Coordinates of C-alpha atoms in Angstrom, one line a residue:
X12 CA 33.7 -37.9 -40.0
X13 CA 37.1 -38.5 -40.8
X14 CA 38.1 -35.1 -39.2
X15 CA 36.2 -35.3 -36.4
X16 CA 38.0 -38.8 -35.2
X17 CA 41.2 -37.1 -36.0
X18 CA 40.5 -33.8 -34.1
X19 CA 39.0 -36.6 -31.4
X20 CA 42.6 -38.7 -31.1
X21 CA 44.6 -35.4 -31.2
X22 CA 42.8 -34.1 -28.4
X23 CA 43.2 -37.2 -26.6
X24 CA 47.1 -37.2 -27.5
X25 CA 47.0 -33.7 -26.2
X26 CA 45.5 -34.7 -22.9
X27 CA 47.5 -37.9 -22.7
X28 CA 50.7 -36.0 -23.1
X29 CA 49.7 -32.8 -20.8
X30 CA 52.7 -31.0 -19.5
X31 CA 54.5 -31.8 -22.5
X32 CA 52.0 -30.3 -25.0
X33 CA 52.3 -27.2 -22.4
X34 CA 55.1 -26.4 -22.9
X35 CA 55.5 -27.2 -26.5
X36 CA 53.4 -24.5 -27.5
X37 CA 54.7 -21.9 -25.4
X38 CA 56.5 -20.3 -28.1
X39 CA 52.9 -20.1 -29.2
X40 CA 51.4 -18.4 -27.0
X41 CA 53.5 -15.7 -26.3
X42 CA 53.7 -15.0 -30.3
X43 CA 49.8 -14.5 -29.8
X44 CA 49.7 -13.1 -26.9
X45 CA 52.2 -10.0 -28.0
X46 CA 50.3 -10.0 -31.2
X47 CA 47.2 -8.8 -29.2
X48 CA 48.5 -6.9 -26.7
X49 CA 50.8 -4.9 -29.6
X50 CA 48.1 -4.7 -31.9
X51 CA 45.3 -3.0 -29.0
X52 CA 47.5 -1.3 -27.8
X53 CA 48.4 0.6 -30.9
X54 CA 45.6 1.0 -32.3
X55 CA 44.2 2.4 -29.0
X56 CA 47.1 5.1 -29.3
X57 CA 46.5 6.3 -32.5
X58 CA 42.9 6.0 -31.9
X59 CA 43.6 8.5 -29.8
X60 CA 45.8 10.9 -31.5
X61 CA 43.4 10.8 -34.6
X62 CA 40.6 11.7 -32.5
X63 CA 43.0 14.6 -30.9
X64 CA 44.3 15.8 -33.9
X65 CA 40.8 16.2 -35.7
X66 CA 39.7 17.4 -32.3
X67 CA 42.0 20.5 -33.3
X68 CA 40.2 20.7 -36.4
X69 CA 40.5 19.1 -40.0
X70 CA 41.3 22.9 -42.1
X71 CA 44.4 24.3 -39.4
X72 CA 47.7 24.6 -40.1
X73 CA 51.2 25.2 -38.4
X74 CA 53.9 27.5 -39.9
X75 CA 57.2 28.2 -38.2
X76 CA 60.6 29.2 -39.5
X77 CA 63.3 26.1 -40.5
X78 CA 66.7 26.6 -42.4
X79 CA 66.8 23.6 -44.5
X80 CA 69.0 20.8 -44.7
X81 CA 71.9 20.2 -47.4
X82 CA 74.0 23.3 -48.8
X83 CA 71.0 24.8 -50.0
X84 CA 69.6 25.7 -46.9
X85 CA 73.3 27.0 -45.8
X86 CA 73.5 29.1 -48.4
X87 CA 70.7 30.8 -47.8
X88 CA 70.2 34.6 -45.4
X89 CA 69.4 35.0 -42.1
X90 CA 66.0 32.6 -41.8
X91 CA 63.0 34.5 -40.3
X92 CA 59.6 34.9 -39.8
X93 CA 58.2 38.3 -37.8
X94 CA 55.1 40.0 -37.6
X95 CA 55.2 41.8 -40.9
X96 CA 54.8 38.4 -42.4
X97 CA 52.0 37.8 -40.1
X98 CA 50.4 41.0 -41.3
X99 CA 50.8 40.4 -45.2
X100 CA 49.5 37.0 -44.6
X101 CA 45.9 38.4 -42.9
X102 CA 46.3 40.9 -45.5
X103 CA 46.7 38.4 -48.5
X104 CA 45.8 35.2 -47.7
X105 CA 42.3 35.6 -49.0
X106 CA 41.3 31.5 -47.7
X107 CA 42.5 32.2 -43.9
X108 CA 39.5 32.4 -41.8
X109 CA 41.7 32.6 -38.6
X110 CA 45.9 33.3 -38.2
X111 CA 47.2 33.8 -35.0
X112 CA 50.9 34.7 -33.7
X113 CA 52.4 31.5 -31.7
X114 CA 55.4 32.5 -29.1
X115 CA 56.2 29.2 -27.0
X116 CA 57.7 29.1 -23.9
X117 CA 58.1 25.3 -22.8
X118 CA 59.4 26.8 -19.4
X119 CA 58.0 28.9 -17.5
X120 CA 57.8 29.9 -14.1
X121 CA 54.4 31.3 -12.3
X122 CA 54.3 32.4 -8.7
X123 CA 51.2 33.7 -6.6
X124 CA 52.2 34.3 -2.9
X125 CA 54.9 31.8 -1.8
X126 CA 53.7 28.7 -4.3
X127 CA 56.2 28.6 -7.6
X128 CA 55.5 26.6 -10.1
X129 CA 56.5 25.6 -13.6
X130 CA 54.7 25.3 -17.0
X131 CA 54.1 26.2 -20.7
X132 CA 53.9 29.3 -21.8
X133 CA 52.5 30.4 -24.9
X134 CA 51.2 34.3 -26.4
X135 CA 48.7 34.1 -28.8
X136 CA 46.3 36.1 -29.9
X137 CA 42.7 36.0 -29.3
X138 CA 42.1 33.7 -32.2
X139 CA 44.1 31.3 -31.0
X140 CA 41.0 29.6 -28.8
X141 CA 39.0 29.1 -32.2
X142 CA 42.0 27.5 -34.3
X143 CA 43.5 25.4 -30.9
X144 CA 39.5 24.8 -29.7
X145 CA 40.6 26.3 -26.5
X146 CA 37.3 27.4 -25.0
X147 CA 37.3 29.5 -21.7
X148 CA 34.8 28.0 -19.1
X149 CA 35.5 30.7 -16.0
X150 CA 36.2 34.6 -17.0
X151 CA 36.9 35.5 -20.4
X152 CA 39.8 35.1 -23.1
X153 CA 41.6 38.1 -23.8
X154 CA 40.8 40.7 -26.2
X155 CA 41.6 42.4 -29.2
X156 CA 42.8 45.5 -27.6
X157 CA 44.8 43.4 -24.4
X158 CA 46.5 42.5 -27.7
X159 CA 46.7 45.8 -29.3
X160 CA 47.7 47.6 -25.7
X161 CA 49.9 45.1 -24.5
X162 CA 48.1 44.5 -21.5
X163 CA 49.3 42.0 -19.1
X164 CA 46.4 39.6 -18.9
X165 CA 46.8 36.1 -18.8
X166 CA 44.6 32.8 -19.2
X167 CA 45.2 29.6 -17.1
X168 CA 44.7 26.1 -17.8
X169 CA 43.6 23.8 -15.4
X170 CA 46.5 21.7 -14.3
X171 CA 48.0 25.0 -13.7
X172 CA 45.3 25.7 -10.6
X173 CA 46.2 22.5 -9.5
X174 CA 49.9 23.6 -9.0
X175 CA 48.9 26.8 -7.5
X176 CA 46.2 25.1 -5.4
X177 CA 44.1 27.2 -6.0
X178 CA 40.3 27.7 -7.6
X179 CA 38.1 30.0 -9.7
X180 CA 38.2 32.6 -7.3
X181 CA 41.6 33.0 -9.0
X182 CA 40.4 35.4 -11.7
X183 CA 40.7 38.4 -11.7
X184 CA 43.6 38.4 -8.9
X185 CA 47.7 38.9 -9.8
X186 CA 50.2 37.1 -10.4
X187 CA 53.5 36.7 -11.7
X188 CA 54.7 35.4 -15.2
X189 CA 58.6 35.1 -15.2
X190 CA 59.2 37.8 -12.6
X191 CA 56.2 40.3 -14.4
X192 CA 53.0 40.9 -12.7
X193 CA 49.4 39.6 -15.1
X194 CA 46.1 39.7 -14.3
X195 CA 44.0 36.4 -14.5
X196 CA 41.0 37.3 -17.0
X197 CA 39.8 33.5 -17.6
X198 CA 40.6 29.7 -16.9
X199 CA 40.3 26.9 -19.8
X200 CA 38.2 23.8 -19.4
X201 CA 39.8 21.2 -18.8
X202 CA 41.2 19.6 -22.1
X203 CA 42.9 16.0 -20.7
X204 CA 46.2 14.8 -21.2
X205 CA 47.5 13.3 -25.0
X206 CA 50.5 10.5 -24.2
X207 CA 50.9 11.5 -20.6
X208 CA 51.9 15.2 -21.5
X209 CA 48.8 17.6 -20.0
X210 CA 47.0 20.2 -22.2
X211 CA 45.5 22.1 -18.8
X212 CA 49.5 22.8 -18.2
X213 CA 49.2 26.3 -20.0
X214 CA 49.3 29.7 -19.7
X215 CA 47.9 32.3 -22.4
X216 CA 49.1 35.7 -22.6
X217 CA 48.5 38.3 -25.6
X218 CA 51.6 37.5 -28.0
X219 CA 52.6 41.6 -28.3
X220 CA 53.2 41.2 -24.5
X221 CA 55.2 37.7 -24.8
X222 CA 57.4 40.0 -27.7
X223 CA 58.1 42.6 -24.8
X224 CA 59.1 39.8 -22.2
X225 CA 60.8 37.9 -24.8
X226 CA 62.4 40.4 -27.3
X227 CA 64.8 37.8 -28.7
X228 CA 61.8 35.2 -30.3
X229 CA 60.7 39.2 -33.0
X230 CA 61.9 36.9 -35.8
X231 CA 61.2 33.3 -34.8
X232 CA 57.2 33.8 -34.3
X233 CA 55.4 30.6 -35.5
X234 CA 51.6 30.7 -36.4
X235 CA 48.9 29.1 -36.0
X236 CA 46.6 29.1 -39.2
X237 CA 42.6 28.0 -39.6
X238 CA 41.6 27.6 -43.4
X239 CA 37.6 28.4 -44.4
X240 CA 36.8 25.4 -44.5
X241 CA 38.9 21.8 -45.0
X242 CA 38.4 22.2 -49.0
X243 CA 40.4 25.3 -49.0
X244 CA 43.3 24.2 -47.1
X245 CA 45.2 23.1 -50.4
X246 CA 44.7 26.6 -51.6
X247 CA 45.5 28.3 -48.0
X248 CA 49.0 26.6 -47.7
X249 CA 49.6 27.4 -51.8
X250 CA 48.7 30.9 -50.6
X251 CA 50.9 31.2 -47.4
X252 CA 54.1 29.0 -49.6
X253 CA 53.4 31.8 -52.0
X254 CA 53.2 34.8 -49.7
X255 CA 56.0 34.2 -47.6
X256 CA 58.1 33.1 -50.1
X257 CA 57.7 36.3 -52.1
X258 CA 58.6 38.2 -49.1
X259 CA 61.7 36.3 -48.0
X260 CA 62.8 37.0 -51.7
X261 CA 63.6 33.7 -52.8
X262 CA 64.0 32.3 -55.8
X263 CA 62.3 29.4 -57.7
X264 CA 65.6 27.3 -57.3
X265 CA 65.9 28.1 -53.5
X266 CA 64.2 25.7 -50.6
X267 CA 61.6 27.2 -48.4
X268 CA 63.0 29.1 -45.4
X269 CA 59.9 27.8 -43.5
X270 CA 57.8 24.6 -42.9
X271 CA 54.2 24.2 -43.2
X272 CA 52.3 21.6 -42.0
X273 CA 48.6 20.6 -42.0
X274 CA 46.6 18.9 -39.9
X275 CA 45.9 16.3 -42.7
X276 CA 49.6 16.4 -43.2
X277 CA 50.2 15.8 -39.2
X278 CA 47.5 13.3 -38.7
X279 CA 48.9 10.9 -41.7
X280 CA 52.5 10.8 -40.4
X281 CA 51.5 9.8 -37.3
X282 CA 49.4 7.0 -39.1
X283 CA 52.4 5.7 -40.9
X284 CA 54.7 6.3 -37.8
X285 CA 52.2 3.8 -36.3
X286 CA 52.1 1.4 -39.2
X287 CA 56.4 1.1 -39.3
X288 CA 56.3 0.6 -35.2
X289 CA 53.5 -2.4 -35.4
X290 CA 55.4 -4.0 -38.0
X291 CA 58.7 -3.6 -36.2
X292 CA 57.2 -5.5 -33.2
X293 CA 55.8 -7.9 -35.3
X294 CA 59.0 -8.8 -36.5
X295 CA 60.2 -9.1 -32.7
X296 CA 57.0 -11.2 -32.2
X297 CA 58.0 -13.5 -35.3
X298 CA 61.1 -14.6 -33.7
X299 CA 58.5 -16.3 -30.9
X300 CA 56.3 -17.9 -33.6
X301 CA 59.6 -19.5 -34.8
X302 CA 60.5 -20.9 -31.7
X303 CA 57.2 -22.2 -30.9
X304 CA 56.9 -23.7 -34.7
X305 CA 59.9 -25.6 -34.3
X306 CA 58.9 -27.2 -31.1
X307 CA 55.5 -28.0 -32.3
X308 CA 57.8 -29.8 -35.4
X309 CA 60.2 -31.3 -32.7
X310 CA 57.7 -32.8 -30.1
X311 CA 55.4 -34.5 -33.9
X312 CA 58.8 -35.8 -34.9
X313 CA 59.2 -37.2 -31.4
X314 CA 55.8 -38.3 -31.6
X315 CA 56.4 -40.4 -34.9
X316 CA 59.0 -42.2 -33.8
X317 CA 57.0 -43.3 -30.6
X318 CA 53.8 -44.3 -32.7
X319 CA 55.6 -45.9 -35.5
X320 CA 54.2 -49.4 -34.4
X321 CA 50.5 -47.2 -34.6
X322 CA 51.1 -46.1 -37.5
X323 CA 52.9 -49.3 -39.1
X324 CA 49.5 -51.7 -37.6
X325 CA 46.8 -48.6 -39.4
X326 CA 48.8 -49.0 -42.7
X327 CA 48.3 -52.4 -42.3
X328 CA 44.5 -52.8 -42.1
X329 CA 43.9 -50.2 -45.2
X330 CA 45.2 -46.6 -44.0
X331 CA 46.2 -44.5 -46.9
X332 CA 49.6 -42.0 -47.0
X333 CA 46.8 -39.4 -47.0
X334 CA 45.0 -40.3 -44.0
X335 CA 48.3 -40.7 -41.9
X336 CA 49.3 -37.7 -43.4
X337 CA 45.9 -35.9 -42.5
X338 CA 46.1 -37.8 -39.1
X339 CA 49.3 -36.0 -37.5
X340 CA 49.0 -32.4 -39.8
X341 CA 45.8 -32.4 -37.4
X342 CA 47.5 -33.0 -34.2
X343 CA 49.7 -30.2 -35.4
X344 CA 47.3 -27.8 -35.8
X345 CA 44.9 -28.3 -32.7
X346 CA 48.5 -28.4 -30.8
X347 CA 48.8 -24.6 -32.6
X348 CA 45.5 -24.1 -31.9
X349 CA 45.6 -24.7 -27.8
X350 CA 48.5 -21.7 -28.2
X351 CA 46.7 -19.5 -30.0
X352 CA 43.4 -19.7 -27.4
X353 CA 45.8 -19.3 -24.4
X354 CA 47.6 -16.8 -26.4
X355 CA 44.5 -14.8 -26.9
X356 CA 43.6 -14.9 -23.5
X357 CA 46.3 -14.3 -21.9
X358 CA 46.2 -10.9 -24.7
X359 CA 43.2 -9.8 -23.1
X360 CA 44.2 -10.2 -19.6
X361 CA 46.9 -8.0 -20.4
X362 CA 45.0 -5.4 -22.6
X363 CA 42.2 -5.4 -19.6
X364 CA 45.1 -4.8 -16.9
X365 CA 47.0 -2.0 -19.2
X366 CA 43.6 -0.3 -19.1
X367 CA 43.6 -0.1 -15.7
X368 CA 46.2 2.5 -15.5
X369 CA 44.9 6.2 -15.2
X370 CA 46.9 7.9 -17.8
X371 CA 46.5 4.8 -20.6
X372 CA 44.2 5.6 -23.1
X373 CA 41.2 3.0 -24.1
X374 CA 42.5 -0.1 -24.9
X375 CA 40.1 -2.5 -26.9
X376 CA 41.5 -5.7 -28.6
X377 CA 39.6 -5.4 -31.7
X378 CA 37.8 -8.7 -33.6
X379 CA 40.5 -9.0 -36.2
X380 CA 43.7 -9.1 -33.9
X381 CA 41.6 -12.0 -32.3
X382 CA 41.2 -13.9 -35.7
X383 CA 44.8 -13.0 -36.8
X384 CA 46.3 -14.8 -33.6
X385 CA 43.8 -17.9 -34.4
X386 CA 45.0 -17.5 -38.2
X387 CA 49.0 -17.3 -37.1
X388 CA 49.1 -20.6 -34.8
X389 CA 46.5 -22.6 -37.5
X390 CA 49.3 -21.6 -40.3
X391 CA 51.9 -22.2 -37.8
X392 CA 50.8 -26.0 -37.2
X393 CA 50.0 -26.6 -41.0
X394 CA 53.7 -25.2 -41.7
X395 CA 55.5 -27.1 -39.4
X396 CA 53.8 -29.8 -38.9
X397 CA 54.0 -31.0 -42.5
X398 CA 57.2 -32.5 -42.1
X399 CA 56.4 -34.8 -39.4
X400 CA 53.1 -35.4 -41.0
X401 CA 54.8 -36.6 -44.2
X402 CA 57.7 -38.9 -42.3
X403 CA 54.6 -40.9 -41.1
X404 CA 53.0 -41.3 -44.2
X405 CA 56.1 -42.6 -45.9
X406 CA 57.0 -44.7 -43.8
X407 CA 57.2 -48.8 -44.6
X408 CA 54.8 -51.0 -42.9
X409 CA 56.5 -53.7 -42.6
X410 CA 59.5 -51.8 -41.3
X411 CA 56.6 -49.6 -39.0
X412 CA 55.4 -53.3 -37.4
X413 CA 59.0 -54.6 -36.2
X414 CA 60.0 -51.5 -34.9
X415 CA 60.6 -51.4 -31.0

C-alpha cells in the first residue's frame, strides 16, 4: 500500500509539473529510443546475412591466393594459385564433393544492339551453381564441354535483363562480353539483393574462356570449394592447407601463400563484427543516458528544496528516513520510467518507418530490446535518484518546518 500511494503522489507530481518532467527526461528517451532502433536494426542485418550465408550452404569454402603480412610473407616467391593446383586438388582432395575455378571481373561491360551496360563478371565452371545455389530458371547452365571447348556461352542474372531491357526471349540470341561475342544459354532466378548490392547483377561464362579474355588472372584463379557434407569441412580445408602447400613448396616455418575461409569461418566474423558495432553505439547511446540521469538528479534536488516544508511537516507526524527516502527514489524512477515508455515508442515508430524503405531488410524490435530500455531508465532513476532521495531523508525537521 505504501508503494502504491507513492507511485500515486509521483504521478501526480509528474502531472503537476508537466512540461518540466518533459523535458527532464528527454535525455531518456533518446537513450531508449536509440537503444531500440540500434538494437532491431542490427539484429535485422545480421539476421539477414546469417540467413544468406547458410543460404550458400553450411560445408563451402573460398580459397584465393594472399602474400602474407610481416617479413615472412616478403620473403617468400612469386605467390600463385593456377589451374594445376585446381587439378591436384579434384585429384587429391578426397572430401571435396564440388571445386570450381572462380575468375572475377567486378567490371564488366555487356552490349546487345545499341544498350551498354555494366556489371559483374565471373567464369566458373559448371559446378559453380551447386556450391553458389545458383539455379537456372530459363535455358540451361553451361556444360562440361562449353568448359572443356571454350565455348563462348554465357548465363545472365536478372538485374542484368533489366539493364538490357530485355526478357527471356533473350536466350539463345548474341551478345557481347568486353568486346567478344557469347551466346545466352540460360538466365538465373532471381536471387535479391544482400546490403543494397544485387546478386541478379551477374554474368556467368565457362572460366577456360574468362582465361583466354583475361590471360593475366592464369595465376590468380580463386575457387570455390563444396565439402561432402558440413562434418567434413575441418578435414576438407586440412586437405586443401595440405595440398597446396605441398605444391607451393613450403616449409613448415613459412606462412601460407593462400587464404582459406569457410562458411562457418565467414558467418562468425560477421557475428562478432556485429557484436563490436552494437557495443560501439551503445557507448554513443550511454553518453544520452548520462545526460538524462543527471537531469532526472537535478530537477529531484530542485524538487527537495521546494518540498522541504512537505517533507519537514511528514517527519513531523511519524515519517521515517526510509519512507522519505522510498518517497522521492520513486518519483525518480516513474520519472525514468515515463522516458523509457516514450523511448520505446518512439523506437518502434522508427524501426516501423526504417522498414518501409524497399532495399532495408526486416526490421523487428525484438521482446528483449523492449525490456532492456524499461530496465536502463528503472536503473537509471534508482542511480540517480538516490542522492536526492537521501538529502530528504536527512534532513532536520525542525530545520524542514521554518524553512521558506
Amino acid at each position: 500500500m505504501l508503494i502504491l500511494a507513492n507511485v500515486r503522489g509521483a504521478l501526480e507530481q509528474v502531472w503537476a509539473n508537466r512540461l518540466r518532467s518533459v523535458l527532464t527526461v528527454l535525455g531518456i528517451v533518446i537513450a531508449v529510443t536509440s537503444t531500440i532502433t540500434v538494437v532491431s536494426v542490427v539484429q535485422g542485418f545480421t539476421g539477414y546475412v546469417s540467413d544468406f550465408l547458410q543460404g550458400l550452404g553450411t560445408n563451402a569454402m573460398w580459397i584465393w591466393p594472399e602474400r602474407p603480412g610481416g617479413e615472412a610473407g616478403k620473403r617468400l616467391g612469386r605467390v600463385t594459385l593456377d589451374l594445376k593446383d585446381v587439378q591436384a586438388l579434384q585429384a587429391e582432395c578426397s572430401t571435396l564433393r564440388s571445386l570450381s575455378p572462380l575468375i572475377p571481373r567486378p567490371s564488366a561491360t555487356v552490349s546487345m544492339g545499341r544498350t551498354e551496360v555494366t556489371t559483374q563478371l565471373e567464369g566458373v565452371s559448371a559446378e559453380y551453381h551447386t556450391i553458389r545455389n545458383l539455379p537456372v530458371e530459363v535455358g540451361r547452365p553451361f556444360t562440361f564441354l562449353d568448359i572443356e571447348r571454350r565455348h563462348p556461352v554465357c548465363v545472365l542474372g536478372r538485374e542484368v535483363l533489366r539493364k538490357l531491357e530485355r526478357g527471356d526471349d533473350i536466350v539463345g540470341r548474341t551478345l557481347l562480353v568486353d568486346g567478344r561475342r557469347f551466346r545466352v544459354v540460360g538466365i538465373l532466378a532471381e536471387k535479391g539483393s544482400v546490403l543494397g548490392n544485387s546478386q541478379d547483377d551477374l554474368v556467368l561464362i565457362p572460366y577456360t574462356m574468362a582465361l583466354t579474355m583475361y590471360p593475366s588472372t592464369r595465376t590468380t584463379i580463386a575457387l570455390a570449394a563444396q565439402a561432402l557434407d558440413e562434418a567434413q569441412v575441418p578435414e576438407a580445408k586440412a586437405q586443401v592447407v595440405s595440398i597446396l602447400r605441398r605444391r607451393h613448396r613450403l616449409d613448415a616455418y613459412q606462412p601460407n601463400d593462400f587464404q582459406i575461409r569457410t562458411q562457418d569461418e565467414i558467418l562468425t566474423a560477421f557475428n562478432s563484427i556485429s557484436i563490436v558495432a552494437t557495443a560501439v553505439l551503445a557507448g554513443i547511446v550511454g553518453i544520452s543516458l548520462l545526460v538524462g540521469g543527471i537531469g532526472i538528479m537535478n530537477v529531484m534536488l530542485v524538487s527537495v528544496t521546494e518540498r522541504t516544508r512537505e517533507i519537514g511537516l511528514r517527519k513531523a507526524v511519524g515519517a521515517r528516513r526510509r519512507d522519505i527516502m522510498l518517497q522521492f527514489l520513486t518519483e525518480a524512477v516513474c520519472l525514468s520510467l515515463l522516458g523509457g515508455g516514450l523511448g520505446v515508442g518512439l523506437g518502434y515508430g522508427i524501426t516501423a518507418i526504417v522498414s518501409l524503405h524497399p532495399q532495408m531488410v526486416d526490421v523487428a524490435v525484438p521482446a528483449w530490446a523492449v525490456l532492456l530500455g524499461f530496465g536502463i531508465s528503472a536503473g537509471t532513476g534508482v542511480a540517480f535518484g538516490i542522492l536526492p532521495a537521501l538529502k530528504a531523508a536527512l534532513l532536520n525537521p525542525i530545520d524542514a518546518l521554518r524553512h521558506e
